[in-house]
XYZ file of C-alpha atoms in Angstrom:
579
model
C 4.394 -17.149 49.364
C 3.847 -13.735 50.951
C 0.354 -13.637 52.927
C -2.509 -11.201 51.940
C -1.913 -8.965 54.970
C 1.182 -8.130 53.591
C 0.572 -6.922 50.057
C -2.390 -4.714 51.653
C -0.113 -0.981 51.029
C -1.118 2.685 50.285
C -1.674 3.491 46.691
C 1.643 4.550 45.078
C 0.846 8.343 43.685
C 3.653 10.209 42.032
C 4.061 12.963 43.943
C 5.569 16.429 42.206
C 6.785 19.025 44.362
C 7.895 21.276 41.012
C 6.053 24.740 41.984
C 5.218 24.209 37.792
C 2.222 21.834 39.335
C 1.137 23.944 41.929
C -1.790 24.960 39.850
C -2.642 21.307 39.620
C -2.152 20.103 43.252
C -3.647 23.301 45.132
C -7.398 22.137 45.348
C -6.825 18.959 46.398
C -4.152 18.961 49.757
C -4.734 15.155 50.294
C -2.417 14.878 47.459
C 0.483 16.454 48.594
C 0.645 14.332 51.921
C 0.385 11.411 50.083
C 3.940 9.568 49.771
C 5.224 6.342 48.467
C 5.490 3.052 50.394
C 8.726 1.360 50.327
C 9.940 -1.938 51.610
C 12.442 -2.748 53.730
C 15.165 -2.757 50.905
C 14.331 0.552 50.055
C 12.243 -0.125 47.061
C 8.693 -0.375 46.122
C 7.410 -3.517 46.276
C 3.742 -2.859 45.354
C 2.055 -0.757 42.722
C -1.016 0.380 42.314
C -1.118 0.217 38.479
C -4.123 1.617 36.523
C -4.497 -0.157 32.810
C -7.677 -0.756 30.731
C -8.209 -4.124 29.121
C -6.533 -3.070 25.861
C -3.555 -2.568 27.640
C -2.931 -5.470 29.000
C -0.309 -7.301 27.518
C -0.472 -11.361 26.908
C 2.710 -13.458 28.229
C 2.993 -16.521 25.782
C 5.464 -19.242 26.559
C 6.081 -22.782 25.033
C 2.927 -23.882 25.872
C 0.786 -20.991 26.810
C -2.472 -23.697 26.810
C -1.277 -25.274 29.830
C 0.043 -22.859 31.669
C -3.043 -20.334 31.817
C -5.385 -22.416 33.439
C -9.591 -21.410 33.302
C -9.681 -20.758 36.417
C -6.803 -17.971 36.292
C -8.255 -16.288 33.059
C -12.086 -16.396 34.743
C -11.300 -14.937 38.075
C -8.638 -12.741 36.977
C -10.777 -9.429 36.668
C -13.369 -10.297 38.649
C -14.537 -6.539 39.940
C -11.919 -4.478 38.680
C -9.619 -3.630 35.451
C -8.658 0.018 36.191
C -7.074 -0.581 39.441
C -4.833 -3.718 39.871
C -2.658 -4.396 42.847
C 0.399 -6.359 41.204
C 3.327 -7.790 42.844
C 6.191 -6.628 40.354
C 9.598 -8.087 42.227
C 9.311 -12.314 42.633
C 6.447 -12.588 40.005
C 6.441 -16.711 39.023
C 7.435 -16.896 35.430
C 5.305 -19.579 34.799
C 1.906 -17.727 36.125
C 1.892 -14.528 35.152
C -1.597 -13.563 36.839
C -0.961 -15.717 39.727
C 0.017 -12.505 41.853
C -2.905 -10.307 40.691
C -5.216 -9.297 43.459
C -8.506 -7.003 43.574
C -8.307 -3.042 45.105
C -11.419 -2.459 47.234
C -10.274 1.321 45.995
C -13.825 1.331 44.033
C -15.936 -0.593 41.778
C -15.614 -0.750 38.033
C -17.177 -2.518 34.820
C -17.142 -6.146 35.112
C -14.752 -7.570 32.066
C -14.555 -11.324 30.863
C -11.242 -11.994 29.341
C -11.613 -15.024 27.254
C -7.946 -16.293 25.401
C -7.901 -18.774 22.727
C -4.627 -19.693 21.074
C -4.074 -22.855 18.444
C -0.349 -22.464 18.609
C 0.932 -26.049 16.712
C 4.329 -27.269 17.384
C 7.045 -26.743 14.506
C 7.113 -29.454 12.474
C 9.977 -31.395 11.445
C 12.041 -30.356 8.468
C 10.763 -32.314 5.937
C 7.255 -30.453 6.372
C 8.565 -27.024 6.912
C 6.562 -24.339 9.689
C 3.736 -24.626 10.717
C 1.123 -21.055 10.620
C 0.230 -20.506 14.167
C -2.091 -18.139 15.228
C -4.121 -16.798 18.415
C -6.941 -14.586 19.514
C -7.604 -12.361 22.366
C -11.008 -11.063 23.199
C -13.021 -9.214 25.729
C -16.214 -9.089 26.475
C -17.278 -5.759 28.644
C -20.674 -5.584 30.914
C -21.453 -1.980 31.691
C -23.077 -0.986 35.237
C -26.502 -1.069 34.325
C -25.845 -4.735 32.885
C -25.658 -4.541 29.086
C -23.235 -6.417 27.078
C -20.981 -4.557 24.575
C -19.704 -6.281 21.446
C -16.751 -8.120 21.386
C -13.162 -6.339 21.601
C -10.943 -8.728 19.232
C -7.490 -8.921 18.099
C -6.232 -11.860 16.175
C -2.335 -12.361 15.579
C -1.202 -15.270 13.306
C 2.722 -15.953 13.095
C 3.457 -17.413 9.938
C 6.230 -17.956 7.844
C 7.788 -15.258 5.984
C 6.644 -14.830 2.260
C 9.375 -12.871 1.107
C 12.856 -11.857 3.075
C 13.566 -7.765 3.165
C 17.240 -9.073 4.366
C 18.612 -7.112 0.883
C 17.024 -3.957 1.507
C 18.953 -1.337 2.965
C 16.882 -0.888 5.938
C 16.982 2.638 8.107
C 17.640 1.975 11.870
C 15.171 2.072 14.100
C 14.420 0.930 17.891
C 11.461 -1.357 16.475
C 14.053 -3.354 14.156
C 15.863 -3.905 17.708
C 12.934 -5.489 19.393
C 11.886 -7.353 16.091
C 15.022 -9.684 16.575
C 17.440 -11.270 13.931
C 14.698 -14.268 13.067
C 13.843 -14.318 9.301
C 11.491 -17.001 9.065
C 8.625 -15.850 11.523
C 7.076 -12.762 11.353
C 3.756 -12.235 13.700
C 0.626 -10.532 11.634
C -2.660 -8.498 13.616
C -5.466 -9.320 11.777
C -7.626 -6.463 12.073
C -11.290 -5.383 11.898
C -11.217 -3.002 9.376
C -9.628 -5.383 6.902
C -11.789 -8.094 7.437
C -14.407 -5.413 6.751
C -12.661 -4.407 3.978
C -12.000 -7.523 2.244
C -15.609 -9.371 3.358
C -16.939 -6.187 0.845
C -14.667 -6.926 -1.710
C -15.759 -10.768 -2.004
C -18.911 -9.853 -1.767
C -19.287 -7.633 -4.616
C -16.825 -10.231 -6.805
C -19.936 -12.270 -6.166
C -22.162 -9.904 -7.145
C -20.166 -9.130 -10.322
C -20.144 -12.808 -11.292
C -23.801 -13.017 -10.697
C -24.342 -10.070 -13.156
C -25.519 -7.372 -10.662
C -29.105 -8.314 -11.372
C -31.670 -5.810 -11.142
C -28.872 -3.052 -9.889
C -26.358 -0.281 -11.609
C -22.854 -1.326 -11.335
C -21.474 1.572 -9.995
C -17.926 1.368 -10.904
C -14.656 3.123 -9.384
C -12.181 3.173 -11.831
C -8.604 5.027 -12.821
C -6.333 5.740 -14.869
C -5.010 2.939 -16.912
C -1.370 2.529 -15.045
C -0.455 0.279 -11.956
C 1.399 2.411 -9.608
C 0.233 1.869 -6.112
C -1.310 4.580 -5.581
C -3.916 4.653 -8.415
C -4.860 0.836 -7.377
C -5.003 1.781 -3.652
C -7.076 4.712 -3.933
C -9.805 2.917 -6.520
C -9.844 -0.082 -3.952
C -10.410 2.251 -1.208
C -12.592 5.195 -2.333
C -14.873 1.880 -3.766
C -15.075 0.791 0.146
C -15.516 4.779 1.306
C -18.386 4.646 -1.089
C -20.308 2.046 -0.242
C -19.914 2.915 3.419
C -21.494 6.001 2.994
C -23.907 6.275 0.189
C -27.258 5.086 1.138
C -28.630 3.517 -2.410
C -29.731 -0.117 -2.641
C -29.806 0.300 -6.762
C -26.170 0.586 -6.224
C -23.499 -2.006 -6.218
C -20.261 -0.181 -6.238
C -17.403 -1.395 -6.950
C -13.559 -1.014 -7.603
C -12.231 -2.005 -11.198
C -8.378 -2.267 -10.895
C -7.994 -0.467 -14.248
C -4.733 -2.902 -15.663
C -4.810 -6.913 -16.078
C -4.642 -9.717 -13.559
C -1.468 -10.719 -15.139
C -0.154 -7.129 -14.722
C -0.048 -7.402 -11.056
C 2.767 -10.226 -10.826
C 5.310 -8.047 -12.869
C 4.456 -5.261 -9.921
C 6.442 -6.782 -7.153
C 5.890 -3.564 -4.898
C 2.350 -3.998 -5.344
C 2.266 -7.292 -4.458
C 4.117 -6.754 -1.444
C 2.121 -4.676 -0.396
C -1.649 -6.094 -1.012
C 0.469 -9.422 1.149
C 1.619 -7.433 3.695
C -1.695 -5.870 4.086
C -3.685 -8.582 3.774
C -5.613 -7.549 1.187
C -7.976 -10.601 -1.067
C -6.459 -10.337 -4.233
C -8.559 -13.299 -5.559
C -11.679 -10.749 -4.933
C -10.062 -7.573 -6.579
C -12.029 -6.883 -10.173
C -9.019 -6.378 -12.966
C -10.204 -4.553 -16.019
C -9.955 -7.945 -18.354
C -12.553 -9.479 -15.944
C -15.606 -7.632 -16.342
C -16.913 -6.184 -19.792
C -17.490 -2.883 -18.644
C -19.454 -1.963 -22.318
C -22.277 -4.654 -21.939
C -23.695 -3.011 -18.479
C -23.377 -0.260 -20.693
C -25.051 -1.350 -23.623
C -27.848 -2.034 -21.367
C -27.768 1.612 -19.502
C -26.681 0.005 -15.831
C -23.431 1.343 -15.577
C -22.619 4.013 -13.890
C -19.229 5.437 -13.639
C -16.529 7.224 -10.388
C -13.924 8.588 -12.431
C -10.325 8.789 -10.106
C -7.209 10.932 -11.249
C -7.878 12.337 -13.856
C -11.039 14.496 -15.668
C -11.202 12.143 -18.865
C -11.241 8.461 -19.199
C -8.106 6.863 -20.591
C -8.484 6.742 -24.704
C -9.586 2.954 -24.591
C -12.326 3.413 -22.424
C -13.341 6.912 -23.907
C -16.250 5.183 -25.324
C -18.177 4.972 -21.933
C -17.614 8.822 -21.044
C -21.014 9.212 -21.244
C -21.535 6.715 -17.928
C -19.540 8.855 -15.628
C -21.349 10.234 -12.907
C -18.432 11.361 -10.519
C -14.714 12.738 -11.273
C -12.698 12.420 -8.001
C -9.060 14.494 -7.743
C -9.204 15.858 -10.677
C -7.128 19.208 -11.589
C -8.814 22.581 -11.696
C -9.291 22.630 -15.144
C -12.148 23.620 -17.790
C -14.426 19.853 -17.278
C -13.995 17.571 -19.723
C -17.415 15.855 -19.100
C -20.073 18.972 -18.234
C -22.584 16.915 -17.642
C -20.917 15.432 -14.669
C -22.087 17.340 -11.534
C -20.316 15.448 -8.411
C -16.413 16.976 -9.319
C -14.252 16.715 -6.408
C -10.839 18.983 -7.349
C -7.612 17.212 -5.701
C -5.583 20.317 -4.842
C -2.504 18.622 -6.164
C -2.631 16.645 -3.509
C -2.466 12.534 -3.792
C -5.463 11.165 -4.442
C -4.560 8.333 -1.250
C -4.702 11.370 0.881
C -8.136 12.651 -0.749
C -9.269 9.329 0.266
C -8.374 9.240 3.939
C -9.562 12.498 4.545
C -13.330 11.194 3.784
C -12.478 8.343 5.879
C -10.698 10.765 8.925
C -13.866 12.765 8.462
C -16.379 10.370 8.747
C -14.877 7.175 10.195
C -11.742 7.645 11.702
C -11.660 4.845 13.889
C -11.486 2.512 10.699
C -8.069 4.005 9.872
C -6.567 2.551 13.148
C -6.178 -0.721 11.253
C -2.346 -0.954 10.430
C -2.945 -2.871 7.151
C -5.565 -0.759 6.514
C -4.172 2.181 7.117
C -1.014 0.891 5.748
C -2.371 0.919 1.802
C -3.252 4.443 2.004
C 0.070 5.257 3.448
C 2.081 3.555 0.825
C -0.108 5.505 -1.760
C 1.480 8.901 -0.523
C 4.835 8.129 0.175
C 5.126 6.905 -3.065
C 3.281 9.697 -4.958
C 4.991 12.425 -2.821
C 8.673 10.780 -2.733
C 8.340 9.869 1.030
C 7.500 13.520 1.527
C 10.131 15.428 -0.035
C 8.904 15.939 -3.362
C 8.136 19.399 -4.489
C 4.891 18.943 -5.298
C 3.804 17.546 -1.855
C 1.449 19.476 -0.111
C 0.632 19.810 3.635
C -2.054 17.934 3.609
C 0.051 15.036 2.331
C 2.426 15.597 5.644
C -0.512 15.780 7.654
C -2.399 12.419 6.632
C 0.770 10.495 6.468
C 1.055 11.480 10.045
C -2.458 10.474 10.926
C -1.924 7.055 8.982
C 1.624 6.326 10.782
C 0.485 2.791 12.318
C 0.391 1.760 9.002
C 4.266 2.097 8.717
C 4.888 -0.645 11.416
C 7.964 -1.071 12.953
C 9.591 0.256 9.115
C 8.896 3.469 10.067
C 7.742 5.874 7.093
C 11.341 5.622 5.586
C 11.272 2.102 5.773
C 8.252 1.510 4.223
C 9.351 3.966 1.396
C 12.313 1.949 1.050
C 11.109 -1.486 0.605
C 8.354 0.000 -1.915
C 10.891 1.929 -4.005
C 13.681 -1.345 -3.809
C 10.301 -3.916 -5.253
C 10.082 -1.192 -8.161
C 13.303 -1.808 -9.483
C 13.800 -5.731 -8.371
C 13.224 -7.211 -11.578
C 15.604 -10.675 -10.864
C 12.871 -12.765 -10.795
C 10.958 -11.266 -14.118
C 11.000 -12.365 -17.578
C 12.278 -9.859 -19.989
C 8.515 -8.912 -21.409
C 7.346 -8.708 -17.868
C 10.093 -6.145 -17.347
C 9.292 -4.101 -20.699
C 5.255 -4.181 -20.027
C 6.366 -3.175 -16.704
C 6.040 0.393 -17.321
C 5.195 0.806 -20.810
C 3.489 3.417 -22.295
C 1.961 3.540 -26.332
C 0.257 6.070 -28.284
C -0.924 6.610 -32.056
C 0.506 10.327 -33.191
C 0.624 12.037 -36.597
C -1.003 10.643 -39.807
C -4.485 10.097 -40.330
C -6.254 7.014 -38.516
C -5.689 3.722 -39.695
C -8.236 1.884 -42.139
C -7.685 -1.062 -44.522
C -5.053 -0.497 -47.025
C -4.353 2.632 -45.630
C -0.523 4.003 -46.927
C -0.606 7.001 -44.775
C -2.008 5.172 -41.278
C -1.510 6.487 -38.379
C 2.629 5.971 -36.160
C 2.351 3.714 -33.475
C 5.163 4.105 -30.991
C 5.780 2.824 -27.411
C 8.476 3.660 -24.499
C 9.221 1.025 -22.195
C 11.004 2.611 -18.734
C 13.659 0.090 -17.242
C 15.390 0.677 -13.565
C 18.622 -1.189 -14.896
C 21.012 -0.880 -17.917
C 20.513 -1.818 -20.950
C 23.236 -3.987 -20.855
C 21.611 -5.670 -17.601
C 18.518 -6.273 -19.852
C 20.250 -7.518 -22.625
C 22.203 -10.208 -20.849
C 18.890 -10.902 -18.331
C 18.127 -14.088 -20.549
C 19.628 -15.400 -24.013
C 16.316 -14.467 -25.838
C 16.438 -10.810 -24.763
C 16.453 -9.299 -28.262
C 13.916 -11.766 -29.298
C 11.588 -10.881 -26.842
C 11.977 -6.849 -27.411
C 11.307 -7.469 -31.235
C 8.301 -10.040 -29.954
C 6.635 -6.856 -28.055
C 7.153 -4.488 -31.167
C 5.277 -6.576 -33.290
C 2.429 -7.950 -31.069
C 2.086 -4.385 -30.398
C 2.654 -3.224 -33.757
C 5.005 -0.302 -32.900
C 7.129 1.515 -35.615
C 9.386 2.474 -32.625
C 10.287 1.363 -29.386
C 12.378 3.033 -27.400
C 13.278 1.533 -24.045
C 14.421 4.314 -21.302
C 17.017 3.093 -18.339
C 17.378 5.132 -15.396
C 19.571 3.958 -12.631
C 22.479 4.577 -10.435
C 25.646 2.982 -11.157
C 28.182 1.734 -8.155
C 29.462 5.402 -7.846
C 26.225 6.442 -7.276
C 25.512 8.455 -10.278
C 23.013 8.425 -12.144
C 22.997 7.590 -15.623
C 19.716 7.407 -18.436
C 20.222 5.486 -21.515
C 17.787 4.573 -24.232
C 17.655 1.321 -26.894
C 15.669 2.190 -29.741
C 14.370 -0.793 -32.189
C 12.855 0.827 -35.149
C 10.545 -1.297 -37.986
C 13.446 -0.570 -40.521
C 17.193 0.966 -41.173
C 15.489 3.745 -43.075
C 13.617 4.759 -39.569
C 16.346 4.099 -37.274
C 18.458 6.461 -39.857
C 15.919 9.655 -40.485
C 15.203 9.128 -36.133
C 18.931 9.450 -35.022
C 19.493 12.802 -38.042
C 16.486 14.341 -36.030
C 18.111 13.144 -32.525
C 21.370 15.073 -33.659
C 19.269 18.517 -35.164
C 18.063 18.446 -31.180
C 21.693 17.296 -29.117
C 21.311 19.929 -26.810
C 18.227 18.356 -25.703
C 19.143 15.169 -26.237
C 22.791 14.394 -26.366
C 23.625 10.805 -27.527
C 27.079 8.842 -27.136
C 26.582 5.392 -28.777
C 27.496 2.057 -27.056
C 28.756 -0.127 -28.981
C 30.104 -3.190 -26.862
C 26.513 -4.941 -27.392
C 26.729 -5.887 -30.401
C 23.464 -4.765 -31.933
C 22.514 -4.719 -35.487
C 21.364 -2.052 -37.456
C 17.661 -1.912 -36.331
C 18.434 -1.747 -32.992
C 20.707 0.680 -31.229
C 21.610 1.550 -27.784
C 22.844 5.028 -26.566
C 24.032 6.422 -23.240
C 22.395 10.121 -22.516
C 25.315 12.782 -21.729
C 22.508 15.100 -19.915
C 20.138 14.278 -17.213
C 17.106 14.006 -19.209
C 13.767 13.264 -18.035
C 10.901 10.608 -19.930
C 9.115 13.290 -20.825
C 11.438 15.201 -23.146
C 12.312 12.342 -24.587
C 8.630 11.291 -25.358
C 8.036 14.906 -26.602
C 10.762 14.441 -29.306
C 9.106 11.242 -30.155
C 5.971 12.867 -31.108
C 7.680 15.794 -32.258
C 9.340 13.030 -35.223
C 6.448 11.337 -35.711
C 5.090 14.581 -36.585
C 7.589 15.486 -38.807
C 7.624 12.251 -40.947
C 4.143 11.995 -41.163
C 4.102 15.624 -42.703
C 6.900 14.681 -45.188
C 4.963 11.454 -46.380
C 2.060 13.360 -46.895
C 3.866 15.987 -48.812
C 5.652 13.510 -51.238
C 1.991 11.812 -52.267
């Protein structure tokens, strides 16, 4: 082992000779007579390396326990973390610090670096892996001898809850680096999630307890689970009770769909896993009776995309005290004075602007940061979409951590491919997937009622309708089970997806109450062919009630659901005119 005399060398300095850095080097001439040291074999064999603590990286090997010993993590920054003296060529393997020695060069804060890992051995195969997980933190003493809190980071490596080996991946340099193991997959527990989700149990518990003697200040949004609507509610709920300073408060975010919603949302899911968000804390809309805190004038209402309540909550309008990204439009609520107008932007991006603005060091978090950035990559198709604004570009930039080693198009890609993988739904799961109803025409509906109101409902698929119909044996029983539990005249399912050329093709299956319907629906459908051209597929062998056509036109959901309500419109006005 080489002596201390010998390691004692002249601080390496780059030195630049480019007359580009003359303007740098000019005040100072110590600089430019300052050269590197080399050894014998014509290579350095000394550094003077500066690194803070944060930079330092941690070598773990089999058994990490036993090879740091106390002694080498206690007087391994003794004086001095700026400026380390490191040995780089002949460093043991199996003490990484062992080399490290202190520069006299000047003093610095004093820095405990305390490492505690609980890394257990695999277990044999009959009991699977075994989570492992370990901790680094640092403790920093100033000069004047104050402690600061504790710098932590917390890394768990546990076994993979879902494999991404079917996605269609980008390449990348971090996919290199991540290696070809599918089982283990190492997590960073941060700070601002722990924040995050401590808040959200806490106000579960507050929720359960009945908010005594406090307004329940609720975030809510519109009634669909797309990811962005539930990450912004969940996050603008946190923002808010961050910032606003009123103990007669208890805010909190009401995921605006049902618990049992969320498992037929496999993108969603992902992502509140991968993030590490408490789902068991999240509020769903059929866990709290949002019209009792009413009743009783404690409810207070944050209003999120969108400047009217959806129509089954229209009945607590009156409790909104806040619209958030809503359009520039004439108010639908003028009472309401707190209006924040979105720009068009997504509302995820609305969101981490407040946080950018007034905590920024929150959004360093990559789970954290990595909810918001889903949001916007979803609501502005990774970017590209028209209607994507600068803004957009510039938060997704500011969130990037949150991407991981997917990169932004990765991320976008697994999201978009757990939208359309429905292999391990049930048939209803995949129609309430993204289903939409809505009462139209007629008067409203009262007992004995001939002329009630048309209840209709589209269903949008990501497969064929051949794919759905062969998905289980009871596949037409279960689309005539949702028609009548929701009591729908019509339902018409819409398939988009792209076929193994690559093309994309839309197709619809209608199941109407009656032959009668189906019949006066499909003379309409052929009045309006150029808007809606039909070619019928008959290979399915579907009876008269219940037909399936392939669209010759690249239509879009909404023209079809316009021509919907268009009908409905038109047969309600012939009823009435025949009584």
């Amino acid at each position: 082992m080489r002596s201390p005399q010998a390691i004692t060398q002249e601080p390496y300095i780059r030195n630049r000779e480019s007359p580009y850095f003359d303007g740098l080097l000019r005040d100072d001439g110590n600089f430019r007579d300052r050269a590197t040291t080399l050894g014998s074999q014509g290579h350095a064999s000394v550094r003077n390396i500066s690194r803070s603590a944060s930079d330092m990286s941690v070598i773990i090997h089999k058994n990490p326990a036993s090879e740091v010993s106390e002694n080498d993590t206690g007087s391994l920054l003794e004086d001095s973390v700026s400026d380390i003296v490191i040995e780089t060529f002949g460093m043991s393997p199996l003490r990484p610090w062992s080399k490290i020695v202190k520069s006299n060069s000047f003093a610095v804060p004093n820095v405990k670096l305390n490492l505690s890992f609980d890394l257990d051995e695999m277990s044999d195969s009959t009991k699977g892996f075994s989570p492992r997980s370990f901790k680094v933190t640092a403790e920093k003493t100033t000069l004047t001898g104050t402690v600061r809190p504790f710098i932590e980071k917390s890394y768990s490596v546990n076994k993979r809850k879902a494999t991404l080996s079917k996605i269609p991946l980008p390449q990348s340099a971090a996919s290199f680096y991540d290696g070809h193991s599918l089982e283990m997959e190492i997590v960073e527990s941060s700070e601002s999630i722990r924040r995050l989700n401590s808040y959200l149990k806490a106000r579960r518990d507050d929720v359960n307890s009945g908010v005594p003697g406090r307004f329940l200040h609720a975030v809510i949004g519109q009634d669909i689970a797309d990811v962005g609507s539930v990450a912004s509610v969940i996050m603008y709920a946190f923002y808010l009770s961050e910032t606003l300073e009123n103990e007669q408060f208890c805010t909190v975010p009401v995921i605006n769909i049902k618990r049992a919603e969320l498992y037929s949302h496999a993108e969603l899911k992902w992502l509140l896993d991968s993030c590490q968000i408490d789902q068991s804390s999240l509020i769903f809309i059929d866990e709290i009776d949002l019209s009792y805190f009413d009743l009783f004038g404690s409810l207070k209402l944050v209003l999120l995309n969108g400047h009217k309540l959806p129509t089954k909550q229209e009945a607590l309008k009156e409790a909104v005290t806040e619209i958030f990204n809503c359009r520039m439009e004439e108010p639908s609520y003028p009472w309401v004075e707190i209006v924040t107008v979105g720009e068009d932007c997504s509302c995820c991006t609305m969101v981490a602007e407040k946080f950018a603005q007034n905590s920024p060091e929150i959004l360093v978090g990559k789970g954290f940061s990595r909810l918001l950035l889903a949001g916007i990559l979803l609501d502005t198709g990774n970017l590209t979409s028209p209607h994507c604004k600068s803004k957009d570009k510039y938060m997704a930039t500011l969130l990037i951590n949150g991407a991981g080693r997917f990169g932004c198009n990765g991320l976008h890609q697994i999201l978009k491919y757990k939208m359309y993988d429905v292999a391990d739904l049930k048939v209803g799961d995949i129609l309430r997937k993204d289903f939409k109803k809505w009462t139209t025409g007629g008067k409203p509906e009262t007992a004995g009622s001939r002329f009630a109101a048309s209840h209709m409902g589209m269903s949008s698929i990501g497969t064929s309708i051949k794919q759905l119909l062969t998905h289980e044996d009871t596949s037409r029983r279960e689309i005539k089970y949702l028609q009548q539990f929701e009591r729908l005249q019509l339902l018409v399912i819409v398939s988009g997806y792209y076929d193994l050329l690559k093309k994309f093709k839309r197709e619809i299956l209608i199941s109407a109450e009656s032959v009668e319907l189906m019949d006066n629906l499909l003379f309409f459908f052929s009045a309006h062919a150029s808007q809606l051209p039909l070619k019928a597929i008959y290979e399915l062998g579907l009876k008269n009630e219940m037909r399936a056509f392939e669209i010759n036109k690249v239509t879009s959901r909404k023209t079809i659901e316009h021509l919907l309500e268009k009908f409905a419109g038109a047969t309600s006005t012939s009823y009435a005119g025949s009584s």
